[in-house]
PDB file of C-alpha atoms in Angstrom:
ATOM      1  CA  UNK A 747     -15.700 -10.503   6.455  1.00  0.00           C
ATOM      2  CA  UNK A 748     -15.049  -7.979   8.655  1.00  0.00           C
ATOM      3  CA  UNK A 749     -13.347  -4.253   8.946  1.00  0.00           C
ATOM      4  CA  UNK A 750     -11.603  -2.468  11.865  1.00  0.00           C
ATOM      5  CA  UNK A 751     -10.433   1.096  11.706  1.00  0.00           C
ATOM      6  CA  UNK A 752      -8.471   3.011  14.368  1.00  0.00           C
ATOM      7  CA  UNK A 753      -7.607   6.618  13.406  1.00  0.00           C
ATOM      8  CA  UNK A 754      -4.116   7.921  13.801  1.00  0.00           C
ATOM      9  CA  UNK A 755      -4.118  11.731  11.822  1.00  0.00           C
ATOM     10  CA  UNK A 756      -1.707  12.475   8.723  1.00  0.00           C
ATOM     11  CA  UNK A 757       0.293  15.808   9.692  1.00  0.00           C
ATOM     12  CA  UNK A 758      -0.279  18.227   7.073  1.00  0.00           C
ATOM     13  CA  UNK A 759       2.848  18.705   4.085  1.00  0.00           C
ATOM     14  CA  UNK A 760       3.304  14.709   5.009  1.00  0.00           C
ATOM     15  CA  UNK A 761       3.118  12.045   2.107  1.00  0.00           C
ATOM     16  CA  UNK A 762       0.036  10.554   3.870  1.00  0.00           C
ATOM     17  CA  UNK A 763      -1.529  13.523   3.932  1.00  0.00           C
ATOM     18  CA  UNK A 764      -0.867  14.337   0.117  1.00  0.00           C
ATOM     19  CA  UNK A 765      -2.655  10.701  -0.329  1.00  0.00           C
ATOM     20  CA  UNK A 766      -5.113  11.405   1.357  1.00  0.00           C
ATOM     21  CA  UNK A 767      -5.968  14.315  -0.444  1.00  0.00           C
ATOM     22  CA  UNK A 768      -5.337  11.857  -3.964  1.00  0.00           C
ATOM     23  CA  UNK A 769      -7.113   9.101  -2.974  1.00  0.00           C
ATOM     24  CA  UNK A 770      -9.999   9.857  -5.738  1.00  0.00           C
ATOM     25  CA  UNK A 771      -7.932   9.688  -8.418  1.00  0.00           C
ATOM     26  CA  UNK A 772      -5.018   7.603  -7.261  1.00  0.00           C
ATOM     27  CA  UNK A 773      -5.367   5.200  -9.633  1.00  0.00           C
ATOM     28  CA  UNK A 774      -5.741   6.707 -12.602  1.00  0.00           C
ATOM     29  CA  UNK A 775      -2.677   9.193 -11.541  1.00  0.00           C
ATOM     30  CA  UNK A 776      -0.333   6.351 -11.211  1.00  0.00           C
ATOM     31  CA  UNK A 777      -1.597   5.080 -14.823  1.00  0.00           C
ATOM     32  CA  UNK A 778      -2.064   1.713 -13.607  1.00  0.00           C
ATOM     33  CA  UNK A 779       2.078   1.410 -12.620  1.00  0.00           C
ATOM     34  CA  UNK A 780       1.083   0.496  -8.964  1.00  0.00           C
ATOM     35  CA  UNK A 781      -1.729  -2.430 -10.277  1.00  0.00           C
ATOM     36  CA  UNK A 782       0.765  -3.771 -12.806  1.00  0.00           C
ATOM     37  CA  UNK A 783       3.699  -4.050 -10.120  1.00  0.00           C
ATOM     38  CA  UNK A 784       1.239  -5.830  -7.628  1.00  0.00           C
ATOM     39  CA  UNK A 785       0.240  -8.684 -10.248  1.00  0.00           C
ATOM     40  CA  UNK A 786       4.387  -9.209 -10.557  1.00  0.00           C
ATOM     41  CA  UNK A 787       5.044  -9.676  -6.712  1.00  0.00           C
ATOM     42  CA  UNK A 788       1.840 -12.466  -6.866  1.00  0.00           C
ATOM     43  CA  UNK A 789       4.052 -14.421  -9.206  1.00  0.00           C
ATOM     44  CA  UNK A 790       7.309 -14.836  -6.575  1.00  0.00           C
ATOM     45  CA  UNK A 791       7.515 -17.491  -4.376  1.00  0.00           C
ATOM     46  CA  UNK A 792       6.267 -18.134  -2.095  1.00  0.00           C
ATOM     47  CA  UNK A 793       3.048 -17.570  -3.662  1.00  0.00           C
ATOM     48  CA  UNK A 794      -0.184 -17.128  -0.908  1.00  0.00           C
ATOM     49  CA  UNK A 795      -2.624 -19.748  -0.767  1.00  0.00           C
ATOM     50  CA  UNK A 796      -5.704 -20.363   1.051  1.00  0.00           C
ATOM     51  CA  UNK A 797      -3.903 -20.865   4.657  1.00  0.00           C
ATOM     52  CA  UNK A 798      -2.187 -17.687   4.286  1.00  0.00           C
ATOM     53  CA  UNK A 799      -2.172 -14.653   6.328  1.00  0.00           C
ATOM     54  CA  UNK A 800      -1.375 -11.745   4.529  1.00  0.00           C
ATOM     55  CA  UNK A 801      -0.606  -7.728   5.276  1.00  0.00           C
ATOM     56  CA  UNK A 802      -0.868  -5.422   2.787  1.00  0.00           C
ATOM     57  CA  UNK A 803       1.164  -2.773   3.999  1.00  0.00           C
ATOM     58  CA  UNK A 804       0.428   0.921   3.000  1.00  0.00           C
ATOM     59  CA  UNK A 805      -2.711  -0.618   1.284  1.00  0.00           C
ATOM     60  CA  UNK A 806      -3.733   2.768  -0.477  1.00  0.00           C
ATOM     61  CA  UNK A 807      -6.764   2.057  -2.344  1.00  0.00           C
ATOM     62  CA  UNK A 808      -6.233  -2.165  -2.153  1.00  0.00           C
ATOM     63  CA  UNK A 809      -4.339  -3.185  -5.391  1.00  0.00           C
ATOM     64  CA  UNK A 810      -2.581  -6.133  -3.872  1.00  0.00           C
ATOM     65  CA  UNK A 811      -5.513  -6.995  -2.121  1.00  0.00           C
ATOM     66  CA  UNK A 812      -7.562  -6.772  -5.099  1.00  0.00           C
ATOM     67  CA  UNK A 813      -5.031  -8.957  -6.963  1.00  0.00           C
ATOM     68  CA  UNK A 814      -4.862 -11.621  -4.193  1.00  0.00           C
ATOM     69  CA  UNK A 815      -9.118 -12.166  -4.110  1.00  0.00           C
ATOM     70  CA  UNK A 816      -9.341 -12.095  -7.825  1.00  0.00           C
ATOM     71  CA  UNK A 817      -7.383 -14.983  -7.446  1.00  0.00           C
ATOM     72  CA  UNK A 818      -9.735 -16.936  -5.011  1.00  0.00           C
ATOM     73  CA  UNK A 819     -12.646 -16.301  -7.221  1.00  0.00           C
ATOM     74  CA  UNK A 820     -13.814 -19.571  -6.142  1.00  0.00           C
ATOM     75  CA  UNK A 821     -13.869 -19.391  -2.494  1.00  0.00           C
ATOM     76  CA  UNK A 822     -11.413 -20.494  -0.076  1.00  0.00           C
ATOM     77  CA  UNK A 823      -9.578 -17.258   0.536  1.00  0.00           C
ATOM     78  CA  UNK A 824      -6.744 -16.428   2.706  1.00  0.00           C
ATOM     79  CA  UNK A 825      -6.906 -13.816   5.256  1.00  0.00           C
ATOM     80  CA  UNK A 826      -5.458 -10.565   4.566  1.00  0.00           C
ATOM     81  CA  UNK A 827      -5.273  -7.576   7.151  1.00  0.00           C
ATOM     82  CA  UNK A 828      -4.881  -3.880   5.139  1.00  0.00           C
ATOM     83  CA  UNK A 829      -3.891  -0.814   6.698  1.00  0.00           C
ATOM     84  CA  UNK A 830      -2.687   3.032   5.241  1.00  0.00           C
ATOM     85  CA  UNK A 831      -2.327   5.928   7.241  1.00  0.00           C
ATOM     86  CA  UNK A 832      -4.366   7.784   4.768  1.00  0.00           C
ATOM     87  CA  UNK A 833      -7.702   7.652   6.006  1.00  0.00           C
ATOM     88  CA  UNK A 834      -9.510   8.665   2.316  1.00  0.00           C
ATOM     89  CA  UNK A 835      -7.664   5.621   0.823  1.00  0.00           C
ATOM     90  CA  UNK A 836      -8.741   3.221   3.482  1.00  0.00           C
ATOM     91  CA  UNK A 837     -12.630   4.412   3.100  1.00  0.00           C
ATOM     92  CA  UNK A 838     -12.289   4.329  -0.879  1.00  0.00           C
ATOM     93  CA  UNK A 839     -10.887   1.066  -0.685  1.00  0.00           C
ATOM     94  CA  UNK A 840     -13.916  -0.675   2.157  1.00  0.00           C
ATOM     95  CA  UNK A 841     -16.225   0.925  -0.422  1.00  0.00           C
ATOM     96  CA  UNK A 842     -14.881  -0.743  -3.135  1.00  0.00           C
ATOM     97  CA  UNK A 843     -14.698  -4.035  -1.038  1.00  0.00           C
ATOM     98  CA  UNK A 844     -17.984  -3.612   0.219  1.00  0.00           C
ATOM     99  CA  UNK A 845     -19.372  -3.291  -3.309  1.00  0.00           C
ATOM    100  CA  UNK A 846     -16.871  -6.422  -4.384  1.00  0.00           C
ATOM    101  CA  UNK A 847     -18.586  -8.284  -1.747  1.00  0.00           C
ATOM    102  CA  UNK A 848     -15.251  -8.741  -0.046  1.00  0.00           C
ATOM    103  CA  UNK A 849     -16.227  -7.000   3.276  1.00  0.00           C
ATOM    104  CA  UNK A 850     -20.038  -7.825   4.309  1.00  0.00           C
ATOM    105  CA  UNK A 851     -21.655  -5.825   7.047  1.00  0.00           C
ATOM    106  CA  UNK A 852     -22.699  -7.771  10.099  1.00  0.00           C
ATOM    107  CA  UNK A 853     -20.608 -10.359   8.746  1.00  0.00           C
ATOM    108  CA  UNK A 854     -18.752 -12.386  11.723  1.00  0.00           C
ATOM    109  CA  UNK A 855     -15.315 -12.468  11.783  1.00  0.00           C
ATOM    110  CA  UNK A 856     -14.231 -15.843   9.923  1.00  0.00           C
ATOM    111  CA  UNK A 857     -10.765 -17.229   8.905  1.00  0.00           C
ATOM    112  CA  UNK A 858     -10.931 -15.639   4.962  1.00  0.00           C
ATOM    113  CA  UNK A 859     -11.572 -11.976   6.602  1.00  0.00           C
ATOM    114  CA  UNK A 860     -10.707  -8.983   5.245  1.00  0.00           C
ATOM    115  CA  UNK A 861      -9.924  -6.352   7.682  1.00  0.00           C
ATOM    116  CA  UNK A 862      -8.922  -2.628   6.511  1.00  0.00           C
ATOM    117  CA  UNK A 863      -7.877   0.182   8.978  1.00  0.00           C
ATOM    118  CA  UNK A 864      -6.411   3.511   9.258  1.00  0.00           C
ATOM    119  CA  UNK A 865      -3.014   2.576  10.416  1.00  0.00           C
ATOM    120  CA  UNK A 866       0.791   3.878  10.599  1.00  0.00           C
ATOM    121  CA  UNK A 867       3.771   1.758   8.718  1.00  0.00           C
ATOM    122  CA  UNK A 868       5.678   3.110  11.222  1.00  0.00           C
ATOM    123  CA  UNK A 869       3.680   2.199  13.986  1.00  0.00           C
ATOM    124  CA  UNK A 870       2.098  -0.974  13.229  1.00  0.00           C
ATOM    125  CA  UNK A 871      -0.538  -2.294  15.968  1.00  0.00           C
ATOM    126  CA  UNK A 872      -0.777  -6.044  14.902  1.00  0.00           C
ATOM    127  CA  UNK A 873       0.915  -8.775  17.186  1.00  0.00           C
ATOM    128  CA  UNK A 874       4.724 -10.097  16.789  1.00  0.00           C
ATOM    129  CA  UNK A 875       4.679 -13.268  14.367  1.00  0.00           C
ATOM    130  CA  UNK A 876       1.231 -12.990  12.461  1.00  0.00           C
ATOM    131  CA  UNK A 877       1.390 -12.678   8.838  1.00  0.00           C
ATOM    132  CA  UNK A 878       3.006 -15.176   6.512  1.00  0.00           C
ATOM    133  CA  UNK A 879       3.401 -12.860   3.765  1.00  0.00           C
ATOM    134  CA  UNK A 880       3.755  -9.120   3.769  1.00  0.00           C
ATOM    135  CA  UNK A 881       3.477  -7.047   0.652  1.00  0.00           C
ATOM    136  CA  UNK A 882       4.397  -3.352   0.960  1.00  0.00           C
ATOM    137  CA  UNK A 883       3.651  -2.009  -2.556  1.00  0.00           C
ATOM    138  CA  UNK A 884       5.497   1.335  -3.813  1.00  0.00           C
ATOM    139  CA  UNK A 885       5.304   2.698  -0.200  1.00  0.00           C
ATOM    140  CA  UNK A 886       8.574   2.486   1.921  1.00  0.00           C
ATOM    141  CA  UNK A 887       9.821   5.817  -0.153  1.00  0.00           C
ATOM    142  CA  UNK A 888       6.823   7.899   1.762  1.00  0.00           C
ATOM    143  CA  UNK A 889       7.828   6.657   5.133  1.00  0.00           C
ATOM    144  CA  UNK A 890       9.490   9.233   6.789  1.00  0.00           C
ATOM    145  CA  UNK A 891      11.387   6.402   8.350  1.00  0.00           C
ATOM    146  CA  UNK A 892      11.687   3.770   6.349  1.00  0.00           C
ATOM    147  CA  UNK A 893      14.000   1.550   9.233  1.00  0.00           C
ATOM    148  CA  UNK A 894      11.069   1.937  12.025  1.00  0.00           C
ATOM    149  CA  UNK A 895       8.897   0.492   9.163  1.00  0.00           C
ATOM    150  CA  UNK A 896      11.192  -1.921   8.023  1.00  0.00           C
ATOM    151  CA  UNK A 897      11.860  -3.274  11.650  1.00  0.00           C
ATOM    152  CA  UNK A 898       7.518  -3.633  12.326  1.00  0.00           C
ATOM    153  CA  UNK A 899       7.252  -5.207   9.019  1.00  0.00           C
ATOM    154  CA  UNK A 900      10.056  -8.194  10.423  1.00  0.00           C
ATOM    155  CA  UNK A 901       8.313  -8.344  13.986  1.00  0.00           C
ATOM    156  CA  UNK A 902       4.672  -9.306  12.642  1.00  0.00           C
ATOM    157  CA  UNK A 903       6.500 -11.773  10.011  1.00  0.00           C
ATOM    158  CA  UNK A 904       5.979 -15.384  10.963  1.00  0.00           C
ATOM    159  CA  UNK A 905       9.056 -17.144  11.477  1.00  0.00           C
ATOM    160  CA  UNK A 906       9.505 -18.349   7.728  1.00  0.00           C
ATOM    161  CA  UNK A 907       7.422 -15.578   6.461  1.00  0.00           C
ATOM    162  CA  UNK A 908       8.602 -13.477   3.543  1.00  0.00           C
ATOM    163  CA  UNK A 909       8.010  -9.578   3.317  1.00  0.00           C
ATOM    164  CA  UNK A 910       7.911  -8.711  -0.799  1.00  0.00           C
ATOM    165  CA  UNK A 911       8.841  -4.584  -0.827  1.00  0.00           C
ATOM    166  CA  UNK A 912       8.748  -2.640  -4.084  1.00  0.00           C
ATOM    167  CA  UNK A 913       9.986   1.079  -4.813  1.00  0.00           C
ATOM    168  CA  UNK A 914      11.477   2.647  -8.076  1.00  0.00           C
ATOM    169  CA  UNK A 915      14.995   2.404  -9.697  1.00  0.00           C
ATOM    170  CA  UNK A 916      14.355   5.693 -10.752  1.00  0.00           C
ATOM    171  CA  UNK A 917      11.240   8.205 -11.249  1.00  0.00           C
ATOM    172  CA  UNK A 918      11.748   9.141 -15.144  1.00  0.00           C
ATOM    173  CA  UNK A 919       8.550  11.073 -15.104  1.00  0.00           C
ATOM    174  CA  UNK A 920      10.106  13.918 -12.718  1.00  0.00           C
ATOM    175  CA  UNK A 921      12.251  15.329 -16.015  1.00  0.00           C
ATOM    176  CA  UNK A 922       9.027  15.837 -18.526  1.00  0.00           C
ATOM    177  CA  UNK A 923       7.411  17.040 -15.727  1.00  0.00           C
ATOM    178  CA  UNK A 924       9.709  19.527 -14.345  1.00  0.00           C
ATOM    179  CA  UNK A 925      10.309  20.682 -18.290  1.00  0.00           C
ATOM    180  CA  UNK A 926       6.185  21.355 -18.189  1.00  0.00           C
ATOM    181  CA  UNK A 927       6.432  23.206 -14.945  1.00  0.00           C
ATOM    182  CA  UNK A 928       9.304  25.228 -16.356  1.00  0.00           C
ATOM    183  CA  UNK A 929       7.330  26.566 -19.837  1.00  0.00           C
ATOM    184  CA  UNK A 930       4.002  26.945 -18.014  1.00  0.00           C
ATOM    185  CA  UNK A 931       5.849  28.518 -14.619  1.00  0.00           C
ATOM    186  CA  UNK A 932       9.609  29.674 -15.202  1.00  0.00           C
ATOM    187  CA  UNK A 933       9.692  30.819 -11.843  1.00  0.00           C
ATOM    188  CA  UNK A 934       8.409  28.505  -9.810  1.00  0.00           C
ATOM    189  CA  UNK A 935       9.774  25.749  -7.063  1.00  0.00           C
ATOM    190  CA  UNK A 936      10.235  22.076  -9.014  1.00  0.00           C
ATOM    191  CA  UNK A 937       7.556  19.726  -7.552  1.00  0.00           C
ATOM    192  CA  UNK A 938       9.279  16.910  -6.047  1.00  0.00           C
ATOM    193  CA  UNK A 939       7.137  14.378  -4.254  1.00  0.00           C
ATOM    194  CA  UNK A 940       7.261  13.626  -1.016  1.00  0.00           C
ATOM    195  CA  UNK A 941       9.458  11.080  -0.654  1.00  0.00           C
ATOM    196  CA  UNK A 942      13.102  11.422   1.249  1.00  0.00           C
ATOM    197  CA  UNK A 943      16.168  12.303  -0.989  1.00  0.00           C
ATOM    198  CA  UNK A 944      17.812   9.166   0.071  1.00  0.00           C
ATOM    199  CA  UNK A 945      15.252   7.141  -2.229  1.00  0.00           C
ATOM    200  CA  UNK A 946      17.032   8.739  -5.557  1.00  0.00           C
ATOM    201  CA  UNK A 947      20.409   7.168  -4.306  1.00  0.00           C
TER     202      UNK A 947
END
């Protein structure tokens, strides 16, 4: 199995760059929410199988991923290409696949390959007509533009493909949270994440 990284940066006060700076304790942040949604898009058809080739789009620290090989325990897995602009959650998540056994070093490239790199929704670099499925797990609300991303997620769709996209109906946490912020710090600016306002509507 092999991994690729390029390196495009995260400008500073951006989502990616908040992610970046997360990517430690992503997982336990997001109580599990983003794990638990990425086992419900692996039951919709179609479902991947060994032939297929997969992106996991704004990858973070490899949930879907993760989700997808625990499925091919047994061998014959398909090939799946990850990529996040946040370059802490891309090397957190080839650690954990190196350790998994999922990425081997020296490894040649081979038709069940993992590949992870540092790479921009936005801006994707793979070729028109690649992946059969595309899986873009609780990230089109960071994109700063969400139709650029939308449009490179249709190009490098096979004809036939399907592209699975999850965000919230709502984010209920932001009310108990701002009602913390607003006992502990009366005077301070709400935190909001950083996500456009067009995602609450």
């Amino acid at each position: 199995m092999a991994s690729g990284t390029t390196t495009p940066t995260t400008a500073r006060g951006t989502a990616a760059a908040a992610f970046d700076k997360a990517s430690e304790v992503y997982e336990r942040m997001t109580g599990g929410c983003t794990g638990e949604v990425a086992k419900f898009l692996l039951t919709l058809d179609p479902k991947v199988d060994s032939s297929s080739v997969i992106l996991d789009n704004a990858c973070g620290t490899g949930l879907v991923t993760e989700e997808i090989l625990q499925q091919f325990s047994d061998g014959g897995k398909p090939q799946i290409f990850a990529a996040d602009l946040a370059p802490s959650m891309v090397a957190n998540f080839e650690a954990k696949a190196k350790s998994r056994g999922w990425i081997v070093d020296g490894a040649a490239d081979d038709d069940s390959a993992l590949t992870v790199s540092v790479m921009d929704a936005e801006n994707l670099t793979y070729p028109d007509n690649t992946f059969t499925h595309s899986y873009t797990n609780l990230g089109f609300p960071f994109f700063p533009n969400g139709g650029v991303a939308a449009g490179h997620v249709y190009r490098t769709l096979r004809p036939g493909g399907v592209a699975f996209i999850s965000t919230w109906k709502s984010l209920g946490y932001l009310r108990p949270l701002h009602a913390a912020q607003r006992a502990v710090r009366p005077t301070s600016t709400l935190w909001e994440p950083p996500m456009p306002k067009d995602w609450y509507t």
